[in-house]
Amino acid sequence: MYSLFNPKKMPLTPFLFFTGKGGVGKTSTACATAVALADQGKKVLLVSTDPASNLQDVLEVGLTNEPMAIPSVANLSACNIDPEESARAYKENVVGPYRGKLPEAVLATMEEQLSGACTVEIAAFDEFSHLLADETILEQFDHVLFDTAPTGHTLRLLQLPTAWSGFLEESTHGASCLGPLSGLEGKKEMYAKAVASLSDREKTALLLIARPDNSSLLEAERASAELKEIGIRNQLLIVNGLLQTHQPEDAVSAAFYSRQRQALQETPEALKQVMTFALPFVSYSLTGVENLRHLFSSYAMTNFEVEDASEEALALPGLNQVIEDFSEKNMRVIFTMGKGGVGKTSIASAIAVGLSEKGHRVHLTTTDPAAHLAYTFAGSEARDNLSISSINPQIEVARYKQTVLANAGNGLSEEELAYLQEDLESPCTEEIALFQAFAAVVEKSENEIVVIDTAPTGHTLLLLDSTEAYHKEMSRSAGDVPESVKKLLPRLRNPQETAVVIVTLAEATPVLEAARLQEDLKRAQIEPEWWVINQSLYATDTADPILRGRANSEKKWIKKVNDELAPKCAVIPWLQEEKIGYTQLKEFIL
């Protein structure tokens, strides 16, 4: 199996970027690496640009957006740049000059255009570009570590010449993420230096963090390929949370170990070409400097710190209570939402099966590939009251792009067309395209409960809503809105018809990201109905000391969700085997 990652025993570049999907352990890995390098006498600066950063929680010290020395670690400084605050300032810089000159409706649309993930990404890149382009930084520090790296999409946008032209100010082509780049004037040289530093193997290394599970490894493969495309080829893969030993007599422990090894055997081929290391699954919380120091020592695997579990056990309902609630209220549209890897598809499938068992006609649709749904329902006989469809993101996005290019591409120069085509590669494009496909499914299913796996963000809903109301006045729009979308937006805001289920894990980053998603939805006047905490070790009866220690560390996050965030909360235990087929799904929820 892979060698354990240990920054004390390998040469590392001055700039280190840690990237990976939410919940894989980017922050803890970055912090532990920073502490290890500082303990060797290296001058280290640790920078977080994660909107849901818990850097201050891991280091147990208050942080600001200015570098400050960490009292418990000589040679280490850290700062916590809030890209959302940067994005607010960035947005005002773009919109401010138009206040009092344009109608309020147009200003509202411009502000919403600048409220999505793309603006936060651009603002974050704006912040750490100063560090990458400033030669004096490397005179002060031996290493600068970034918790969260820019996406390939952002970097490709910044390399396109049209991103810097007046075309941004006058375009009406209807692309989805155009607005965020309209505040870049005057920074081309600094950004060019930053992008050059990222591509320099002697200066920069990208550390792809993944869990030993299929979805996390697939995400790492995608990020690796995307960033290689724009020149960042010095990459390492770190498989985080790999259980080193297990107890064969403990069913949960044996299944946990076996499933991780199976996922590693199925690692995507392209990712196998990347130099790979592992970090152990540990029983204790990776917070506090001493615990971070233990991660690269034998202590991580030979000593177990099981938290005191003497407090009264938490008793929360299971998924059957969620299904019962939706059945009694006769909900018509049910969305499962959450970050990748939390189990949205499985939860949506189980809800659909549970409602069909109660006699409802149900239609389940998802953006996962058709083969995945076929796998989930393998061996299942057709059911009269349950139908299943799969919306293919590639087909829907291609159709949407074709429509935008047909409506807006005529008369554009070659450079302008290149910009438009790159702009259409953004995540927002996919959201809008898929939302239109969802709307069409719901419109055709008036006589069924529609369960939809993966929903649009509140930002997309507001963007579409503002487009519907103000499209004649907008200087940049998402294009004409289909009638099915216009009908669906008010319906989604009706709690008597529509319910949103937020799916998360009992860990810091997934919970914090889910909380941000909930606030995003509330901006769009949508109130989530239930939170489901999935794959909980706390809810199992494992006696494995490592898994039990981690189970007890979940408790504070379960309490936070139940006491502070969720109107209603359910917990699903970590399952020893995947539930495949209608019959197994039915047994799972009963």
XYZ file of C-alpha atoms in Angstrom, residues 12 31 96-97 132 136 155 178 199 203 224 235 243 254 257 266 310 332 340 357 362 423 438 529 556 564 575:
27
model
C 8.738 20.528 -0.873
C -2.235 22.669 9.228
C -21.103 51.002 -6.924
C -20.388 53.314 -9.891
C 2.051 34.703 -5.314
C 9.205 39.875 -0.923
C -7.384 30.026 -14.119
C -19.748 36.832 -16.946
C 2.857 26.659 -13.414
C 7.947 27.096 -7.095
C -5.950 16.877 -11.467
C 1.017 17.177 -8.310
C -7.642 2.698 8.166
C -14.093 -5.228 8.786
C -11.471 -1.597 5.962
C -10.767 1.098 -8.450
C -20.561 9.115 29.499
C -45.347 16.958 -4.222
C -20.646 15.684 -3.268
C -44.367 1.631 -0.323
C -43.415 8.547 -7.248
C -17.528 31.347 -19.739
C -35.655 19.426 -13.731
C -37.551 20.927 5.910
C -20.716 17.675 18.860
C -28.802 25.052 16.044
C -23.842 0.886 6.743
